[in-house]
PDB file of C-alpha atoms in Angstrom:
ATOM      1  CA  MET A  11     219.592  60.820  57.749  1.00  0.00           C
ATOM      2  CA  ALA A  12     215.804  60.976  58.116  1.00  0.00           C
ATOM      3  CA  THR A  13     213.543  59.528  55.456  1.00  0.00           C
ATOM      4  CA  ASN A  14     209.845  59.825  54.794  1.00  0.00           C
ATOM      5  CA  LEU A  15     209.652  56.409  53.093  1.00  0.00           C
ATOM      6  CA  ASN A  16     207.270  54.666  55.449  1.00  0.00           C
ATOM      7  CA  PHE A  17     205.548  51.804  53.657  1.00  0.00           C
ATOM      8  CA  GLU A  18     203.058  51.241  56.460  1.00  0.00           C
ATOM      9  CA  LYS A  19     201.953  54.874  56.225  1.00  0.00           C
ATOM     10  CA  PHE A  20     201.680  54.604  52.426  1.00  0.00           C
ATOM     11  CA  ALA A  21     199.412  51.574  52.810  1.00  0.00           C
ATOM     12  CA  LYS A  22     197.391  53.195  55.616  1.00  0.00           C
ATOM     13  CA  ASP A  23     196.798  56.401  53.619  1.00  0.00           C
ATOM     14  CA  ALA A  24     195.634  54.492  50.539  1.00  0.00           C
ATOM     15  CA  HIS A  25     193.505  52.133  52.625  1.00  0.00           C
ATOM     16  CA  GLU A  26     191.764  55.031  54.427  1.00  0.00           C
ATOM     17  CA  TYR A  27     190.958  56.714  51.130  1.00  0.00           C
ATOM     18  CA  ILE A  28     189.623  53.530  49.501  1.00  0.00           C
ATOM     19  CA  ASN A  29     187.487  52.892  52.608  1.00  0.00           C
ATOM     20  CA  PHE A  30     186.111  56.429  52.274  1.00  0.00           C
ATOM     21  CA  LEU A  31     185.423  56.031  48.545  1.00  0.00           C
ATOM     22  CA  ALA A  32     183.820  52.612  49.094  1.00  0.00           C
ATOM     23  CA  LYS A  33     181.354  54.214  51.512  1.00  0.00           C
ATOM     24  CA  GLU A  34     180.710  57.095  49.120  1.00  0.00           C
ATOM     25  CA  LEU A  35     179.954  54.621  46.343  1.00  0.00           C
ATOM     26  CA  GLY A  36     177.632  52.655  48.600  1.00  0.00           C
ATOM     27  CA  HIS A  37     179.732  49.471  48.756  1.00  0.00           C
ATOM     28  CA  PRO A  38     181.841  49.659  51.933  1.00  0.00           C
ATOM     29  CA  ASP A  39     182.708  45.943  51.782  1.00  0.00           C
ATOM     30  CA  GLU A  40     183.826  45.912  48.128  1.00  0.00           C
ATOM     31  CA  LYS A  41     187.206  47.606  48.433  1.00  0.00           C
ATOM     32  CA  GLU A  42     188.839  45.565  45.674  1.00  0.00           C
ATOM     33  CA  ARG A  43     186.084  46.506  43.216  1.00  0.00           C
ATOM     34  CA  VAL A  44     186.246  50.122  44.387  1.00  0.00           C
ATOM     35  CA  LEU A  45     189.959  50.152  43.667  1.00  0.00           C
ATOM     36  CA  ILE A  46     189.272  48.785  40.186  1.00  0.00           C
ATOM     37  CA  ILE A  47     186.723  51.528  39.500  1.00  0.00           C
ATOM     38  CA  TRP A  48     189.104  54.167  40.903  1.00  0.00           C
ATOM     39  CA  ARG A  49     191.837  52.924  38.574  1.00  0.00           C
ATOM     40  CA  ALA A  50     189.439  52.878  35.608  1.00  0.00           C
ATOM     41  CA  VAL A  51     188.224  56.435  36.242  1.00  0.00           C
ATOM     42  CA  MET A  52     191.696  57.784  36.904  1.00  0.00           C
ATOM     43  CA  HIS A  53     193.275  56.078  33.883  1.00  0.00           C
ATOM     44  CA  CYS A  54     190.471  57.468  31.746  1.00  0.00           C
ATOM     45  CA  ILE A  55     191.144  60.970  33.104  1.00  0.00           C
ATOM     46  CA  ARG A  56     194.907  60.504  32.811  1.00  0.00           C
ATOM     47  CA  ASP A  57     194.577  59.700  29.126  1.00  0.00           C
ATOM     48  CA  ARG A  58     192.371  62.768  28.569  1.00  0.00           C
ATOM     49  CA  ILE A  59     194.446  65.490  30.254  1.00  0.00           C
ATOM     50  CA  HIS A  60     197.899  66.895  29.527  1.00  0.00           C
ATOM     51  CA  LEU A  61     201.015  65.523  31.196  1.00  0.00           C
ATOM     52  CA  GLY A  62     201.534  68.635  33.344  1.00  0.00           C
ATOM     53  CA  GLU A  63     197.964  68.444  34.604  1.00  0.00           C
ATOM     54  CA  SER A  64     198.494  64.771  35.466  1.00  0.00           C
ATOM     55  CA  MET A  65     201.571  65.688  37.488  1.00  0.00           C
ATOM     56  CA  GLN A  66     199.556  68.258  39.432  1.00  0.00           C
ATOM     57  CA  LEU A  67     196.767  65.751  39.926  1.00  0.00           C
ATOM     58  CA  ILE A  68     198.927  62.997  41.370  1.00  0.00           C
ATOM     59  CA  ALA A  69     201.241  65.178  43.482  1.00  0.00           C
ATOM     60  CA  PRO A  70     198.984  65.191  46.586  1.00  0.00           C
ATOM     61  CA  LEU A  71     197.738  61.594  46.229  1.00  0.00           C
ATOM     62  CA  PRO A  72     198.864  58.862  48.609  1.00  0.00           C
ATOM     63  CA  MET A  73     201.987  57.139  47.289  1.00  0.00           C
ATOM     64  CA  ILE A  74     200.277  53.838  46.435  1.00  0.00           C
ATOM     65  CA  LEU A  75     197.576  55.633  44.434  1.00  0.00           C
ATOM     66  CA  LYS A  76     200.269  57.519  42.528  1.00  0.00           C
ATOM     67  CA  GLY A  77     201.702  54.155  41.520  1.00  0.00           C
ATOM     68  CA  ILE A  78     198.313  52.884  40.373  1.00  0.00           C
ATOM     69  CA  TYR A  79     197.744  56.096  38.410  1.00  0.00           C
ATOM     70  CA  VAL A  80     200.990  55.737  36.459  1.00  0.00           C
ATOM     71  CA  GLU A  81     200.652  51.973  35.888  1.00  0.00           C
ATOM     72  CA  ASP A  82     200.934  51.237  32.134  1.00  0.00           C
ATOM     73  CA  TRP A  83     201.139  54.970  31.334  1.00  0.00           C
ATOM     74  CA  LYS A  84     202.710  55.807  27.992  1.00  0.00           C
ATOM     75  CA  TYR A  85     204.323  59.204  27.519  1.00  0.00           C
ATOM     76  CA  SER A  86     202.587  61.390  24.983  1.00  0.00           C
ATOM     77  CA  GLU A  87     202.983  65.089  24.160  1.00  0.00           C
ATOM     78  CA  HIS A  88     199.234  65.313  23.718  1.00  0.00           C
ATOM     79  CA  PRO A  89     196.501  63.392  25.519  1.00  0.00           C
ATOM     80  CA  PRO A  90     195.801  60.163  23.607  1.00  0.00           C
ATOM     81  CA  LYS A  91     192.042  60.256  24.317  1.00  0.00           C
ATOM     82  CA  LYS A  92     189.876  63.034  22.983  1.00  0.00           C
ATOM     83  CA  PHE A  93     186.407  62.160  24.207  1.00  0.00           C
ATOM     84  CA  HIS A  94     184.062  65.115  24.494  1.00  0.00           C
ATOM     85  CA  THR A  95     180.845  63.598  25.821  1.00  0.00           C
ATOM     86  CA  ILE A  96     179.943  61.800  29.002  1.00  0.00           C
ATOM     87  CA  GLU A  97     178.871  58.805  26.885  1.00  0.00           C
ATOM     88  CA  GLU A  98     182.362  58.514  25.378  1.00  0.00           C
ATOM     89  CA  MET A  99     183.922  58.815  28.833  1.00  0.00           C
ATOM     90  CA  LYS A 100     181.559  56.209  30.286  1.00  0.00           C
ATOM     91  CA  GLU A 101     182.448  53.758  27.529  1.00  0.00           C
ATOM     92  CA  GLU A 102     186.161  54.321  28.181  1.00  0.00           C
ATOM     93  CA  VAL A 103     185.734  53.771  31.939  1.00  0.00           C
ATOM     94  CA  LYS A 104     183.767  50.564  31.308  1.00  0.00           C
ATOM     95  CA  ALA A 105     186.425  49.305  28.886  1.00  0.00           C
ATOM     96  CA  ILE A 106     189.174  49.904  31.452  1.00  0.00           C
ATOM     97  CA  GLN A 107     187.080  48.201  34.156  1.00  0.00           C
ATOM     98  CA  ARG A 108     186.738  45.135  31.945  1.00  0.00           C
ATOM     99  CA  GLN A 109     190.474  45.209  31.240  1.00  0.00           C
ATOM    100  CA  TYR A 110     191.118  44.877  34.984  1.00  0.00           C
ATOM    101  CA  GLY A 111     188.531  42.142  35.533  1.00  0.00           C
ATOM    102  CA  GLU A 112     185.446  44.072  36.620  1.00  0.00           C
ATOM    103  CA  GLU A 113     182.258  43.190  34.770  1.00  0.00           C
ATOM    104  CA  ASP A 114     178.596  43.498  35.601  1.00  0.00           C
ATOM    105  CA  PHE A 115     178.948  44.428  39.267  1.00  0.00           C
ATOM    106  CA  PRO A 116     175.640  45.866  40.538  1.00  0.00           C
ATOM    107  CA  TRP A 117     176.854  49.294  41.610  1.00  0.00           C
ATOM    108  CA  ASN A 118     173.288  50.624  42.069  1.00  0.00           C
ATOM    109  CA  LYS A 119     174.570  53.884  40.589  1.00  0.00           C
ATOM    110  CA  SER A 120     174.960  55.015  37.019  1.00  0.00           C
ATOM    111  CA  THR A 121     178.444  55.127  35.542  1.00  0.00           C
ATOM    112  CA  GLU A 122     178.301  58.931  35.398  1.00  0.00           C
ATOM    113  CA  GLU A 123     177.444  59.020  39.124  1.00  0.00           C
ATOM    114  CA  ILE A 124     180.361  56.705  39.875  1.00  0.00           C
ATOM    115  CA  ILE A 125     182.713  58.907  37.846  1.00  0.00           C
ATOM    116  CA  ALA A 126     181.394  62.068  39.544  1.00  0.00           C
ATOM    117  CA  ILE A 127     181.726  60.574  43.049  1.00  0.00           C
ATOM    118  CA  THR A 128     185.251  59.388  42.279  1.00  0.00           C
ATOM    119  CA  VAL A 129     186.329  62.777  40.919  1.00  0.00           C
ATOM    120  CA  HIS A 130     184.648  64.570  43.832  1.00  0.00           C
ATOM    121  CA  SER A 131     186.473  62.290  46.295  1.00  0.00           C
ATOM    122  CA  LEU A 132     189.766  63.776  45.107  1.00  0.00           C
ATOM    123  CA  LYS A 133     188.772  66.837  47.122  1.00  0.00           C
ATOM    124  CA  ARG A 134     190.410  65.044  50.069  1.00  0.00           C
ATOM    125  CA  PHE A 135     193.764  65.773  48.428  1.00  0.00           C
ATOM    126  CA  MET A 136     193.266  68.737  46.121  1.00  0.00           C
ATOM    127  CA  HIS A 137     192.556  72.415  46.592  1.00  0.00           C
ATOM    128  CA  ASP A 138     189.277  73.683  45.173  1.00  0.00           C
ATOM    129  CA  GLU A 139     191.042  75.447  42.296  1.00  0.00           C
ATOM    130  CA  GLN A 140     192.945  72.254  41.382  1.00  0.00           C
ATOM    131  CA  LEU A 141     189.720  70.270  41.361  1.00  0.00           C
ATOM    132  CA  GLN A 142     188.069  72.979  39.282  1.00  0.00           C
ATOM    133  CA  GLN A 143     190.878  72.821  36.707  1.00  0.00           C
ATOM    134  CA  LEU A 144     190.445  69.060  36.507  1.00  0.00           C
ATOM    135  CA  LYS A 145     186.680  69.362  36.100  1.00  0.00           C
ATOM    136  CA  GLU A 146     187.159  71.840  33.244  1.00  0.00           C
ATOM    137  CA  GLN A 147     188.981  69.120  31.308  1.00  0.00           C
ATOM    138  CA  MET A 148     185.995  66.787  31.553  1.00  0.00           C
ATOM    139  CA  PRO A 149     182.845  66.652  29.410  1.00  0.00           C
ATOM    140  CA  LYS A 150     180.270  69.339  30.275  1.00  0.00           C
ATOM    141  CA  GLU A 151     177.772  66.783  31.587  1.00  0.00           C
ATOM    142  CA  LEU A 152     180.325  65.545  34.119  1.00  0.00           C
ATOM    143  CA  GLN A 153     181.276  69.072  35.180  1.00  0.00           C
ATOM    144  CA  GLU A 154     177.668  69.604  36.195  1.00  0.00           C
ATOM    145  CA  LEU A 155     177.581  66.361  38.239  1.00  0.00           C
ATOM    146  CA  VAL A 156     180.745  67.024  40.256  1.00  0.00           C
ATOM    147  CA  SER A 157     179.790  69.419  43.030  1.00  0.00           C
TER     148      SER A 157
END
């Protein structure tokens, strides 16, 4: 019986994506910090969108990133976070970063740029219409930043 459970491929896929995102964020040698910011942005989004939308979002992600996305996730009929502005989203991302040990790293980019780059990087896995649906769930200011 054939299986598609190839741990080396799972690690390779996640590693390639994090390398790509690290370059996009301007810190190609800071992969651990990039993974922390990815987790912070994605957990912030996860807690803002509906469960069905989260399932669509994670379906095409590399297996390891799916695991990071669902880490500490609590089931809820309705999204637990209801932020409506980019400022509220930025504060949530920063709080999650701190929770995972990231503080005061000189990103040389604003938090909204980091969020926009991270969301835009999902284009590697998502169709344009999927990415558009995700963007529509975000604050207006962020929608304008994600090209």
